[in-house]
mmCIF file of C-alpha atoms and ligand atoms in Angstrom:
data_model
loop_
_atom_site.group_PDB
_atom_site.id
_atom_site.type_symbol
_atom_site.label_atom_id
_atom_site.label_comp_id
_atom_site.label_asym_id
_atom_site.label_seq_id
_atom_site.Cartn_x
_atom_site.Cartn_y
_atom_site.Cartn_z
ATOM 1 C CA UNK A 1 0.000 0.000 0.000
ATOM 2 C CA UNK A 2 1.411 3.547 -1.260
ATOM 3 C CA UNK A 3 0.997 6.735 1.652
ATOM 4 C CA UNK A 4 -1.307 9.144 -0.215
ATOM 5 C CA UNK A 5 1.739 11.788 0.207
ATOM 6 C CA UNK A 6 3.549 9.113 -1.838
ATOM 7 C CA UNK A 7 0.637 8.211 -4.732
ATOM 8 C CA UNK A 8 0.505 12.271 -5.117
ATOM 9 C CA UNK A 9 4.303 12.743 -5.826
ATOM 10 C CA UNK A 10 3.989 9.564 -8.097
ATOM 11 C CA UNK A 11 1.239 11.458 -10.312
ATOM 12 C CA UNK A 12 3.205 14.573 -10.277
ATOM 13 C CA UNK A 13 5.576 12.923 -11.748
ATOM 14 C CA UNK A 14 3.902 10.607 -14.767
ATOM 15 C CA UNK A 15 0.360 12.487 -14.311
ATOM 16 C CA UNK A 16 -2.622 10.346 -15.456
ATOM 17 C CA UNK A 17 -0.220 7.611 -16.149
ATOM 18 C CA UNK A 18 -0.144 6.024 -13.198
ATOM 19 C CA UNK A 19 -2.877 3.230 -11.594
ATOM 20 C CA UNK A 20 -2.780 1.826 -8.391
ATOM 21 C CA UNK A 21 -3.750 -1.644 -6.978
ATOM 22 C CA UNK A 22 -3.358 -2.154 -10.997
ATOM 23 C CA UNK A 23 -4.657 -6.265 -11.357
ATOM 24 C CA UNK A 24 -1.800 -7.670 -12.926
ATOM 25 C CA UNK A 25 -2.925 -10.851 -14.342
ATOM 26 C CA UNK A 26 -3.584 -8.980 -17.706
ATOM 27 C CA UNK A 27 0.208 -8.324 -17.800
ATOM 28 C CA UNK A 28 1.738 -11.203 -18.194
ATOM 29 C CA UNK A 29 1.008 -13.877 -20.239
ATOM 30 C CA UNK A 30 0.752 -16.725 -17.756
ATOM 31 C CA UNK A 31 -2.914 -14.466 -17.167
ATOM 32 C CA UNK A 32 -2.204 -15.094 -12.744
ATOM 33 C CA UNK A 33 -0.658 -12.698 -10.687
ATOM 34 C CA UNK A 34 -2.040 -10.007 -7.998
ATOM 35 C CA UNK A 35 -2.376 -6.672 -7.462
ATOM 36 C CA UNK A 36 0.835 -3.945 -8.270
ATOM 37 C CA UNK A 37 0.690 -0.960 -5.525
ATOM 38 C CA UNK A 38 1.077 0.956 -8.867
ATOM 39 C CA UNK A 39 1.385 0.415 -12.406
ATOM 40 C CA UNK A 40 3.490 3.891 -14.353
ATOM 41 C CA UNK A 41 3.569 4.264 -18.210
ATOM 42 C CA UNK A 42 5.489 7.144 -18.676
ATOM 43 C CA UNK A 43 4.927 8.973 -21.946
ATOM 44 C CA UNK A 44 8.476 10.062 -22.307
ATOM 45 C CA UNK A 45 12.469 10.327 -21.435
ATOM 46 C CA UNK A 46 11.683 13.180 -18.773
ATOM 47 C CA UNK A 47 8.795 11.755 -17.314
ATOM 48 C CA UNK A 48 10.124 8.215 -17.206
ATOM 49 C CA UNK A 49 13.256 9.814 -15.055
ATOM 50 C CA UNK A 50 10.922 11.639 -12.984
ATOM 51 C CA UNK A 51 9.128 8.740 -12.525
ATOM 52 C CA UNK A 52 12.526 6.685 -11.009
ATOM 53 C CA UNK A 53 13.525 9.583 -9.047
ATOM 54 C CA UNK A 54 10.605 9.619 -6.761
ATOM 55 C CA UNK A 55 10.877 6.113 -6.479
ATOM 56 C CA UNK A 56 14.040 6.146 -5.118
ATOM 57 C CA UNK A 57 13.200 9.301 -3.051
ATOM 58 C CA UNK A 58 10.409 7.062 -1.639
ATOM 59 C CA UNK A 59 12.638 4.165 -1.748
ATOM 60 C CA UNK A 60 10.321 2.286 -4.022
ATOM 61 C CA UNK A 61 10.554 -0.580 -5.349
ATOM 62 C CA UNK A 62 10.158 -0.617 -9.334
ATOM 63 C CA UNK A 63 10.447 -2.784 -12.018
ATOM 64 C CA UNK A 64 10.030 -2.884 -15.841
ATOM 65 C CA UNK A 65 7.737 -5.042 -17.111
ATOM 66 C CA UNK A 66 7.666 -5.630 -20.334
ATOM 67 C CA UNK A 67 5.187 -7.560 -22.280
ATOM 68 C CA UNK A 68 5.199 -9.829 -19.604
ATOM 69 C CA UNK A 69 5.962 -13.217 -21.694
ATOM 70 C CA UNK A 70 8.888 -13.962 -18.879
ATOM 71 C CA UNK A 71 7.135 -12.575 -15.988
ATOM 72 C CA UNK A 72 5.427 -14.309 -12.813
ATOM 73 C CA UNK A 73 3.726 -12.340 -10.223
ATOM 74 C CA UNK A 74 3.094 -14.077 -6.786
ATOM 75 C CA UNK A 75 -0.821 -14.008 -5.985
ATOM 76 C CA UNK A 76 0.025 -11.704 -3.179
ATOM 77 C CA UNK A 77 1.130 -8.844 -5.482
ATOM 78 C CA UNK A 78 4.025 -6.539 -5.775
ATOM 79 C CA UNK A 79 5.017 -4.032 -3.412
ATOM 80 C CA UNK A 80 6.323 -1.524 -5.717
ATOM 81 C CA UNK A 81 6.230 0.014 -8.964
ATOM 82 C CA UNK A 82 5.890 -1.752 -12.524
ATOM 83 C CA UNK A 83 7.007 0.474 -15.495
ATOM 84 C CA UNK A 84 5.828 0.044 -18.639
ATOM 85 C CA UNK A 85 7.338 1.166 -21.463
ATOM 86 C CA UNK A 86 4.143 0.482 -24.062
ATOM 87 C CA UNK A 87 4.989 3.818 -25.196
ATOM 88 C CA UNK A 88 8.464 3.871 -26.289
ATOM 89 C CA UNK A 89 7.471 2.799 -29.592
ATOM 90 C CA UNK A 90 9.744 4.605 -32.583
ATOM 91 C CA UNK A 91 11.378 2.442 -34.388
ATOM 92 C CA UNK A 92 13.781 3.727 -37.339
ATOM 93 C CA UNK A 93 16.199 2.312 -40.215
ATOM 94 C CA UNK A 94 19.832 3.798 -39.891
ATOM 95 C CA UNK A 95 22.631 3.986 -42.118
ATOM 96 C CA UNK A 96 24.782 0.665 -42.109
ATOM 97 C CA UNK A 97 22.133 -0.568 -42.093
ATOM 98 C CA UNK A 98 20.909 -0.356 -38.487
ATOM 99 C CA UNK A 99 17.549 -0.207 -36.795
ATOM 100 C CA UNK A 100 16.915 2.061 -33.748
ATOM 101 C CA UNK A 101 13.748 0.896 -31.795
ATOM 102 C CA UNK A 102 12.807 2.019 -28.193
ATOM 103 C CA UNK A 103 12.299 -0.345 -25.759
ATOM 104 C CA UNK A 104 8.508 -0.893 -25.921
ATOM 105 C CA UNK A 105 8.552 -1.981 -29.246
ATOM 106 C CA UNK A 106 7.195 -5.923 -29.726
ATOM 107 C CA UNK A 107 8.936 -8.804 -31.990
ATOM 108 C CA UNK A 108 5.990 -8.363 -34.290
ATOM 109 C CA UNK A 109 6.835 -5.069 -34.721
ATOM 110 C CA UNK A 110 10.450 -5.717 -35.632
ATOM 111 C CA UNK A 111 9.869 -8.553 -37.551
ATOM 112 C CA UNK A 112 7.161 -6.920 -39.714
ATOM 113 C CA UNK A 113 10.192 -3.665 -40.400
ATOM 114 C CA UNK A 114 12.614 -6.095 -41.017
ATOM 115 C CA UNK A 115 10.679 -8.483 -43.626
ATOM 116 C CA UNK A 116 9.136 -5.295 -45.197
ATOM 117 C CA UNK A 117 12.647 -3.716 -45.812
ATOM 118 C CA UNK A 118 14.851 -6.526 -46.036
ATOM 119 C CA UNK A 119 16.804 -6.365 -43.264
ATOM 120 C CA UNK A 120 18.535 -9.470 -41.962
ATOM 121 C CA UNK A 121 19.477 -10.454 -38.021
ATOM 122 C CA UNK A 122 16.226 -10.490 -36.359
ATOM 123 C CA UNK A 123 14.881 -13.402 -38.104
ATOM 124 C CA UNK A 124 15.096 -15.227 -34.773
ATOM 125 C CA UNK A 125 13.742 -13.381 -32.554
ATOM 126 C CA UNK A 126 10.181 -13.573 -34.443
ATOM 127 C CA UNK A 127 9.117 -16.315 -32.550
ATOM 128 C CA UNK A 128 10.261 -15.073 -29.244
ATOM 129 C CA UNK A 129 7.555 -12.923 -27.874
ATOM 130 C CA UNK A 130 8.055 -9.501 -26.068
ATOM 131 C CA UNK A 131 9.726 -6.065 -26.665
ATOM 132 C CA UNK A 132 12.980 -5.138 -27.244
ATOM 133 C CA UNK A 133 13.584 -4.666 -23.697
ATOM 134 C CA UNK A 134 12.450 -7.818 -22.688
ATOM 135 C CA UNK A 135 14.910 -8.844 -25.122
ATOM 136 C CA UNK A 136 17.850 -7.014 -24.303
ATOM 137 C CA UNK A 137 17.160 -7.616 -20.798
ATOM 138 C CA UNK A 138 17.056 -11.530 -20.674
ATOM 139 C CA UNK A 139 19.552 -11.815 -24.066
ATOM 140 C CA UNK A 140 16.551 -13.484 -25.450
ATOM 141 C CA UNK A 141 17.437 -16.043 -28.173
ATOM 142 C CA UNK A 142 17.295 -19.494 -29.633
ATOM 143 C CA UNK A 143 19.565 -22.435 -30.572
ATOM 144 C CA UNK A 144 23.103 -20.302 -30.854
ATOM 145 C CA UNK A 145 21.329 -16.870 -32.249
ATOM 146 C CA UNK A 146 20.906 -14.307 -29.045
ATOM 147 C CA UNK A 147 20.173 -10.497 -28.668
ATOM 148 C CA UNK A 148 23.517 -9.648 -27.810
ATOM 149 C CA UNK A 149 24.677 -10.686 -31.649
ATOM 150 C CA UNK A 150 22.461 -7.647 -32.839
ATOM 151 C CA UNK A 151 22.877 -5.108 -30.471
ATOM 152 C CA UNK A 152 25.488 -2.442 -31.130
ATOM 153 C CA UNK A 153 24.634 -0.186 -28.092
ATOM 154 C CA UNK A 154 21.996 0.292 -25.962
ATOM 155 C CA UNK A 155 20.473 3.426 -24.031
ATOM 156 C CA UNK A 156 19.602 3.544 -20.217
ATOM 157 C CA UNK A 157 17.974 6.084 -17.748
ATOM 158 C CA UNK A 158 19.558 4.892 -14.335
ATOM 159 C CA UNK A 159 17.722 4.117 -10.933
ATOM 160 C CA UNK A 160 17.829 7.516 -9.833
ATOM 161 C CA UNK A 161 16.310 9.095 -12.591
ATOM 162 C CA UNK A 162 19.225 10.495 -14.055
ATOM 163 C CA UNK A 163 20.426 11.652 -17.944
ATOM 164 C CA UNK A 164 19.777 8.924 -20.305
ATOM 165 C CA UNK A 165 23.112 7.340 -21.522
ATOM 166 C CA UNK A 166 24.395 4.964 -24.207
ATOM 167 C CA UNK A 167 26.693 1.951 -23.203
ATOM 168 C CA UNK A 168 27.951 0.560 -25.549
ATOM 169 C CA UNK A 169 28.105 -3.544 -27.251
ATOM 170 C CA UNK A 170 31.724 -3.717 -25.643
ATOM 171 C CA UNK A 171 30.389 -2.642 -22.201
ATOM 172 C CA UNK A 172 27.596 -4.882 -21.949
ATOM 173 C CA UNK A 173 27.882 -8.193 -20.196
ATOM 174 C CA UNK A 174 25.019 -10.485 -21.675
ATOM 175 C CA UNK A 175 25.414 -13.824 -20.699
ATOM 176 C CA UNK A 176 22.431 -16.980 -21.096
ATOM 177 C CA UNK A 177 19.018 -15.157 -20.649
ATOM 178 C CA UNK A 178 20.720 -12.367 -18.702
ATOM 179 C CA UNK A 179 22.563 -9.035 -18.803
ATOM 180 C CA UNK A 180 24.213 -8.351 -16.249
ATOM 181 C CA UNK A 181 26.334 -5.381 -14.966
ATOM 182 C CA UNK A 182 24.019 -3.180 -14.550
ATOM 183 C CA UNK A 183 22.786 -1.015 -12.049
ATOM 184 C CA UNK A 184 19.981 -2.604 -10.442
ATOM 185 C CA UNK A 185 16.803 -1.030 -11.141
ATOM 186 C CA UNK A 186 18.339 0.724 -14.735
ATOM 187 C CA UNK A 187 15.962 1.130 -17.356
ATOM 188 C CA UNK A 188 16.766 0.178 -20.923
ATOM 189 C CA UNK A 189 15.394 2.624 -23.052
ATOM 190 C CA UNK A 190 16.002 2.392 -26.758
ATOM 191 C CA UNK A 191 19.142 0.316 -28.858
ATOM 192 C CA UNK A 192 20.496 0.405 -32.128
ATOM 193 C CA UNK A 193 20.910 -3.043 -33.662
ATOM 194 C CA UNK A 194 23.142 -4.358 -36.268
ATOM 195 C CA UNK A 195 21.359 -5.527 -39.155
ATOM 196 C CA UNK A 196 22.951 -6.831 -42.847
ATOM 197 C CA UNK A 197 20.536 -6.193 -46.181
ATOM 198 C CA UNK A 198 18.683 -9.124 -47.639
ATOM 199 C CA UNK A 199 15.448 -9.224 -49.644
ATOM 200 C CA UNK A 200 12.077 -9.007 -47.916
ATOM 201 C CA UNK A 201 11.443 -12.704 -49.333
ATOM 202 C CA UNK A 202 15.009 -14.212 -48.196
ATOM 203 C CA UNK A 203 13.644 -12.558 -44.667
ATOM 204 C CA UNK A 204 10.231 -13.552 -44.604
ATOM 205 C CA UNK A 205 11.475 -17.605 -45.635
ATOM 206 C CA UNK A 206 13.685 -17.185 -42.785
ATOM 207 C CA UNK A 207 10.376 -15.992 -40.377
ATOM 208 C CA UNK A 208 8.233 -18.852 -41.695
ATOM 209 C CA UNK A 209 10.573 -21.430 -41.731
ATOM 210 C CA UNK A 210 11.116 -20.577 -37.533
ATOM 211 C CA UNK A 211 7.832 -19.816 -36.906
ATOM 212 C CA UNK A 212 6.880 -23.238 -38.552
ATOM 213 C CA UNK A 213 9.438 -25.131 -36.108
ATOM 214 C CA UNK A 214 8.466 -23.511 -33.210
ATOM 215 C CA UNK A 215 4.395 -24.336 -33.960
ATOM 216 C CA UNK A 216 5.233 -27.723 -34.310
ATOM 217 C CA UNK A 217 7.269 -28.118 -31.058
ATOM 218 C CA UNK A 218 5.523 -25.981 -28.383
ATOM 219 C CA UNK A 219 2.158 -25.103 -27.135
ATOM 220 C CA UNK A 220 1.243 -21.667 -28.797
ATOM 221 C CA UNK A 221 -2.187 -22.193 -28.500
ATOM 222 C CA UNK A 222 -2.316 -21.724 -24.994
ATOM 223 C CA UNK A 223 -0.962 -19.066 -22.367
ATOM 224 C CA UNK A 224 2.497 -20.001 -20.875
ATOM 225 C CA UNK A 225 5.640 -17.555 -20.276
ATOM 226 C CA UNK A 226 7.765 -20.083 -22.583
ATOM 227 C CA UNK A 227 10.651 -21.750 -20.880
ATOM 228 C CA UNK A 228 10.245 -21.968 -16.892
ATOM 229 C CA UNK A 229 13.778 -22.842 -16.613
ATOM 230 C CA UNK A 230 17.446 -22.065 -18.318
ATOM 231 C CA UNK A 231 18.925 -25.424 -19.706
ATOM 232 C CA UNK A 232 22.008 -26.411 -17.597
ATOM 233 C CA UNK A 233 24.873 -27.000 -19.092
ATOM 234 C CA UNK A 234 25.103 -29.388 -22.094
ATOM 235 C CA UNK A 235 21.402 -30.598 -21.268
ATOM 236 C CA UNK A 236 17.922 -29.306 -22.014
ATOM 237 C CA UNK A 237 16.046 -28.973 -19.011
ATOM 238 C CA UNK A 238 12.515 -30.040 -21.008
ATOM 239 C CA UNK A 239 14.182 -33.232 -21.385
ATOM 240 C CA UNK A 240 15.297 -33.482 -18.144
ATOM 241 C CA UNK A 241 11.762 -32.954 -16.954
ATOM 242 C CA UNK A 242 10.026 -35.237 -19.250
ATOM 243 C CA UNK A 243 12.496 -38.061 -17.990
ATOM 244 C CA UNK A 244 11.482 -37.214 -14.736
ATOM 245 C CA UNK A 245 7.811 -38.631 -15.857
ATOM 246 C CA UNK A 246 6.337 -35.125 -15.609
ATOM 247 C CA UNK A 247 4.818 -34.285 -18.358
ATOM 248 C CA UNK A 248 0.909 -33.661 -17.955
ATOM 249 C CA UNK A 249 1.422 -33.406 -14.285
ATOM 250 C CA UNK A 250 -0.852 -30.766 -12.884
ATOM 251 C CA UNK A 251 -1.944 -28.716 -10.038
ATOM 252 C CA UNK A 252 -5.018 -26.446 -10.201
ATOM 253 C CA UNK A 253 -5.524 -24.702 -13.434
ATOM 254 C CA UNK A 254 -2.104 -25.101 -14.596
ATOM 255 C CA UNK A 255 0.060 -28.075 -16.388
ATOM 256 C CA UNK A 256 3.539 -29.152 -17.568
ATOM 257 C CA UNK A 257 2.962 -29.143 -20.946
ATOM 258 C CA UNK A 258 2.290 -32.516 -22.511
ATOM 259 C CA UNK A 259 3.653 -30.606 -25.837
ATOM 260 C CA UNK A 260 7.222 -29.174 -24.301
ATOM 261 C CA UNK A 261 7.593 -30.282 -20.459
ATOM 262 C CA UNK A 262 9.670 -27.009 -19.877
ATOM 263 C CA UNK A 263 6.919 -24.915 -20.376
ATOM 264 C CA UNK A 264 3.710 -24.746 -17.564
ATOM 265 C CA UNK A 265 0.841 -23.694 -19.709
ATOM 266 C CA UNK A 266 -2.845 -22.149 -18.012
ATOM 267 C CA UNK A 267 -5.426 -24.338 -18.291
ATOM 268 C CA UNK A 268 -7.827 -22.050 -16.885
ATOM 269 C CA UNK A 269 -7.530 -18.857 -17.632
ATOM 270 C CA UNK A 270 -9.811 -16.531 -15.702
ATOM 271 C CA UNK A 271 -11.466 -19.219 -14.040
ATOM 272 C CA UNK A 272 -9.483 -20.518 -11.162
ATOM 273 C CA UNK A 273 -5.645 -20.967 -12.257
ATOM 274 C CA UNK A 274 -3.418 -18.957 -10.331
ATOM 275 C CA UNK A 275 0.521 -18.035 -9.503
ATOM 276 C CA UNK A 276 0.903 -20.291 -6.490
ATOM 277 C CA UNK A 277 -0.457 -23.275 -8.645
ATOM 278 C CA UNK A 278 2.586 -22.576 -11.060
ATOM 279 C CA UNK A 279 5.466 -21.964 -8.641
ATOM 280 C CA UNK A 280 3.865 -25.668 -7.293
ATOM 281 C CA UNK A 281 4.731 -27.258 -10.608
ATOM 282 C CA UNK A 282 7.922 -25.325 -10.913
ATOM 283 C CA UNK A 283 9.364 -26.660 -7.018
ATOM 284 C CA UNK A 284 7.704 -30.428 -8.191
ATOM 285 C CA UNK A 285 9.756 -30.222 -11.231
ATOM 286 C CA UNK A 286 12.671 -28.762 -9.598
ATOM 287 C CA UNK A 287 12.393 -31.576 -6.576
ATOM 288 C CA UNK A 288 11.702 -34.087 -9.396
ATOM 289 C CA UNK A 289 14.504 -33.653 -11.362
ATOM 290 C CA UNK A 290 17.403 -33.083 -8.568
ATOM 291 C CA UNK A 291 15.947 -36.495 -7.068
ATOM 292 C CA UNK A 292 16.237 -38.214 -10.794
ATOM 293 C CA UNK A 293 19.381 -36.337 -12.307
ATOM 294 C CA UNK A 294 21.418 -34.555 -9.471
ATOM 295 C CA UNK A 295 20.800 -31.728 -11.502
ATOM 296 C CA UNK A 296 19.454 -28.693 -9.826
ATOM 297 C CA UNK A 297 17.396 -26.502 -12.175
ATOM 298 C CA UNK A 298 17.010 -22.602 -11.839
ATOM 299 C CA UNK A 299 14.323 -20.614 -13.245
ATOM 300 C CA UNK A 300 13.971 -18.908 -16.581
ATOM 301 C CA UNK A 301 11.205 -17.176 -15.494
ATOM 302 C CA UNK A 302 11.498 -13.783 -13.847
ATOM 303 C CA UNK A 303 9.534 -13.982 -10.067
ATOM 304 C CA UNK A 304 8.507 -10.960 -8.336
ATOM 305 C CA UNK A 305 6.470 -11.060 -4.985
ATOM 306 C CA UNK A 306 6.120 -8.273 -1.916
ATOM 307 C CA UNK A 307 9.418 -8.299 0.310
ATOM 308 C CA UNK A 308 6.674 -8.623 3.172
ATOM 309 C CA UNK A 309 3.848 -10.772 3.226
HETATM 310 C C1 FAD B 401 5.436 -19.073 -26.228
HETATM 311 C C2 FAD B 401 6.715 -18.453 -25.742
HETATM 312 C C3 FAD B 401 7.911 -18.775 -26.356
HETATM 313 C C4 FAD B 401 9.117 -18.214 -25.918
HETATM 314 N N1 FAD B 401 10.279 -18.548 -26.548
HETATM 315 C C5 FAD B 401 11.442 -18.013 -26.131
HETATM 316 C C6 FAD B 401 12.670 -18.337 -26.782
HETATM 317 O O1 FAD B 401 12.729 -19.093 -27.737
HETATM 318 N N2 FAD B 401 13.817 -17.758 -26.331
HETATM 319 C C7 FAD B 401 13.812 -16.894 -25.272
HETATM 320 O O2 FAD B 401 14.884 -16.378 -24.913
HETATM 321 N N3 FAD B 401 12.662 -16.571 -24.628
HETATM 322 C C8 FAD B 401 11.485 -17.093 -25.027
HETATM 323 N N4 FAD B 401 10.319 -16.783 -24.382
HETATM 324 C C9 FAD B 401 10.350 -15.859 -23.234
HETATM 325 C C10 FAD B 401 10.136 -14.376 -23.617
HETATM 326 O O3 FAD B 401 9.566 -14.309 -24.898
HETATM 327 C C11 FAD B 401 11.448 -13.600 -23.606
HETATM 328 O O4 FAD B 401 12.091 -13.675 -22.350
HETATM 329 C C12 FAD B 401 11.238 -12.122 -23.940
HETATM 330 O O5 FAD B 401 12.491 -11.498 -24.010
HETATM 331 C C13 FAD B 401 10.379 -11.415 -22.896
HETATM 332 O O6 FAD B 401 10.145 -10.084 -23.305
HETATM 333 P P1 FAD B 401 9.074 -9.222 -22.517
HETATM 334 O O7 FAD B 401 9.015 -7.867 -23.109
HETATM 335 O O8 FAD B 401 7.793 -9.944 -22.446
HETATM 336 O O9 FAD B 401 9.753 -9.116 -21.076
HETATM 337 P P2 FAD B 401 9.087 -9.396 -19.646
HETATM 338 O O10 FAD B 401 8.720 -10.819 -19.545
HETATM 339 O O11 FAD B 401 8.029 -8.404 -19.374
HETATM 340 O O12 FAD B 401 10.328 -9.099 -18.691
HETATM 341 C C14 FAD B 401 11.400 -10.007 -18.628
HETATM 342 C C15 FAD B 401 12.535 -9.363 -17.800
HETATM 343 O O13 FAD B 401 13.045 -8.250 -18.522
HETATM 344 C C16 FAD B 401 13.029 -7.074 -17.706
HETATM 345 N N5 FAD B 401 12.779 -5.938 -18.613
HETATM 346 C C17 FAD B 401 11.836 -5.865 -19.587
HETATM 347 N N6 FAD B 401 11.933 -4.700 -20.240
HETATM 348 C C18 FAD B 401 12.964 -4.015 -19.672
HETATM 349 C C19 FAD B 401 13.551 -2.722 -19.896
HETATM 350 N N7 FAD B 401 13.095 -1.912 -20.856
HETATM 351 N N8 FAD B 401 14.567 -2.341 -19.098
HETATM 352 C C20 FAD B 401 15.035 -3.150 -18.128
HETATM 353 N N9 FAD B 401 14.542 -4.381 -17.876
HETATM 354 C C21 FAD B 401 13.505 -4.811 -18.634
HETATM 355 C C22 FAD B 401 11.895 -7.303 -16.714
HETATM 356 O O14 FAD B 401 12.061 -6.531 -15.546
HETATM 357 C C23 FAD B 401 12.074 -8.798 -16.462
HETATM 358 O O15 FAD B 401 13.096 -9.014 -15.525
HETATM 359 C C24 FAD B 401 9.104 -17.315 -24.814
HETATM 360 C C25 FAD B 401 7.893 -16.992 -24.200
HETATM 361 C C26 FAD B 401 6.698 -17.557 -24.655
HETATM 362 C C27 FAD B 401 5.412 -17.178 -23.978
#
C-alpha cells in the first residue's frame, strides 16, 4: 500500500499515467498474478526519469515489465512500482544498415520492419515474444542466435532518474538469458541493432521457416511464459523434466505441458488458475529432477512477490 503523500508525488511525476492496486494478471502472459501498488507508463524520457527519481526518493521498489511473456507475479502482489514502457514505440532504419527501436517496441513489430525492408538479423527473434527490452534484458534467443549478436549499443535512464546514456556492445555483459552489470533497477530505453541487407522474401522464408518449427514443437495455443527454466549446461532442461515422468502433471488450473515439459501452460484462464499453482509445478519439477538427475534446475522465469507478506 502507497501513503497518499507518496501516490501524489507519483502522479506529479507521470500524471494520469499512473494506476494503483493495478490487477496484474492482464500483464503477463501466464494471465495469474495479484495486485501492483502501482502500475506507471510514462509517456516520455523526462517523465520516465521523474518517474525513477521519486521512487528512489520514496525508496520504491520498481520494475520494468515488459510484455510480460517472462514474468510471474506471486498471488500476493508486488510491493512496488511496474514500469511500462508500451509507449516507447519509434522504431527507425539507420545507415549501415541499423535499426533504432525504443524499448517498448514488440517482436511483431520488428519482424514486420525487417521483412518489409529486407533487413537481416532479427529473423530469430520472431518467434520469441516480447519487446525489445524484454529482449535485451534476458539476451533473449534461440539455438546459438541471441540479442547480444544484434545489439550495437543500448540506451539507459539509471535508478535515480538520471540523464539517459548509451553503453555501448563492448560494455555490456550479456550472458544466457541475462545481462548483467548493470545497475539494479536501470531502465533500458532504446538500442540500435546491427542488421545486414537481404530481400524481404530471403527474410520472410527465414520468419516462416522458424515460426513453422516452433508451432510444431511448443504449445502456442495456450498461455504459458515459454521456458520456466534455463537449460544447464550441455542438457535441455525439457528433457530433463520429461524423464522425470512429468509431463501432464498438474496442479489447479495449470500443467507441464504434454507438448514441451519445460513450459507450464494455463489451463484455466480466468477461471481458477493462479501463480501459487505454477510456482507448485515449478518446485515439483525442480524436486523431481534433482531427485532423478542430481541436476538442480534454476528458473527462466522472472519472479517478483512483496518483500513482506
Ligand atoms: C510461447 C513463448 C515462447 C518463448 N520462446 C522463447 C525463446 O525461444 N527464447 C527466449 O529467450 N525466450 C522465449 N520466451 C520468453 C520471452 O519471450 C522472452 O524472455 C522475452 O524477451 C520477454 O520479453 P518481454 O518484453 O515480455 O519481457 P518481460 O517478460 O516483461 O520481462 C522479462 C525481464 O526483462 C526485464 N525488462 C523488460 N523490459 C525491460 C527494460 N526496458 N529495461 C530493463 N529491464 C527490462 C523485466 O524486468 C524482467 O526481468 C518465450 C515466451 C513464450 C510465452
Amino acid at each position: 500500500m502507497i501513503a497518499p503523500e507518496v501516490r501524489e508525488a507519483l502522479q506529479r511525476a507521470v500524471g494520469d499515467s499512473v494506476e494503483f492496486d493495478a490487477d496484474t494478471s492482464r500483464l503477463t502472459s501466464l494471465r495469474v498474478g495479484g495486485p501492483a501498488d502501482a502500475l506507471a507508463t510514462p509517456e516520455d524520457r523526462p517523465a520516465l526519469a521523474r518517474l525513477l527519481a521519486t521512487c528512489h526518493a520514496h525508496r520504491l521498489r520498481q520494475r520494468v515489465i515488459g510484455r510480460g511473456f517472462n514474468m510471474l507475479i506471486r498471488d500476493e502482489g508486488f510491493d512496488g512500482v511496474l514500469i511500462r514502457l508500451s509507449r516507447f514505440r519509434a522504431l527507425e532504419e539507420r545507415p549501415g544498415p541499423r535499426i533504432f527501436a525504443e524499448a517498448g517496441v514488440s517482436h511483431a513489430s520488428l519482424t514486420r520492419f525487417c521483412r518489409d525492408r529486407g533487413l537481416s538479423g532479427l529473423e530469430y527473434g520472431a518467434g520469441i515474444p516480447g519487446s525489445l527490452g524484454g529482449w535485451i534484458a534476458m539476451n533473449a534467443g534461440i539455438g546459438p542466435r541471441e540479442t547480444r549478436d544484434i545489439v550495437e549499443e543500448i540506451e539507459v535512464i539509471g535508478p535515480l532518474g538520471d540523464e539517459p546514456r548509451q553503453i555501448p556492445r563492448d560494455a555490456l555483459q550479456f550472458e544466457y538469458r541475462a545481462l548483467r552489470g548493470l545497475e539494479a533497477g536501470t531502465v533500458v530505453v532504446s538500442a540500435l541493432l546491427e542488421v545486414k541487407t537481404a530481400t524481404p522474401d530471403e527474410v520472410g522464408a527465414e520468419v516462416e521457416r522458424l515460426l513453422a518449427h516452433r508451432a510444431a514443437t511448443q504449445p502456442l495455443d495456450i498461455p504459458s511464459c515459454g521456458s520456466v527454466f534455463k537449460n544447464p549446461p550441455g542438457g535441455f532442461a525439457g528433457q530433463l523434466i520429461e524423464a522425470a515422468g512429468l509431463k501432464g502433471s498438474q496442479r489447479g488450473g495449470v500443467m507441464i505441458s504434454p507438448v514441451h515439459a519445460n513450459f507450464i501452460v494455463n489451463t484455466r484462464v480466468g477461471s481458477g488458475a493462479c501463480a501459487d499453482d505454477v510456482l507448485t509445478l515449478i518446485e515439483r519439477a525442480r524436486t523431481e529432477v534433482e531427485r532423478s538427475s542430481g541436476i538442480r534446475l534454476e528458473t527462466e522465469v522472472q519472479i517478483l512477490g512483496r518483500t513482506h507478506s
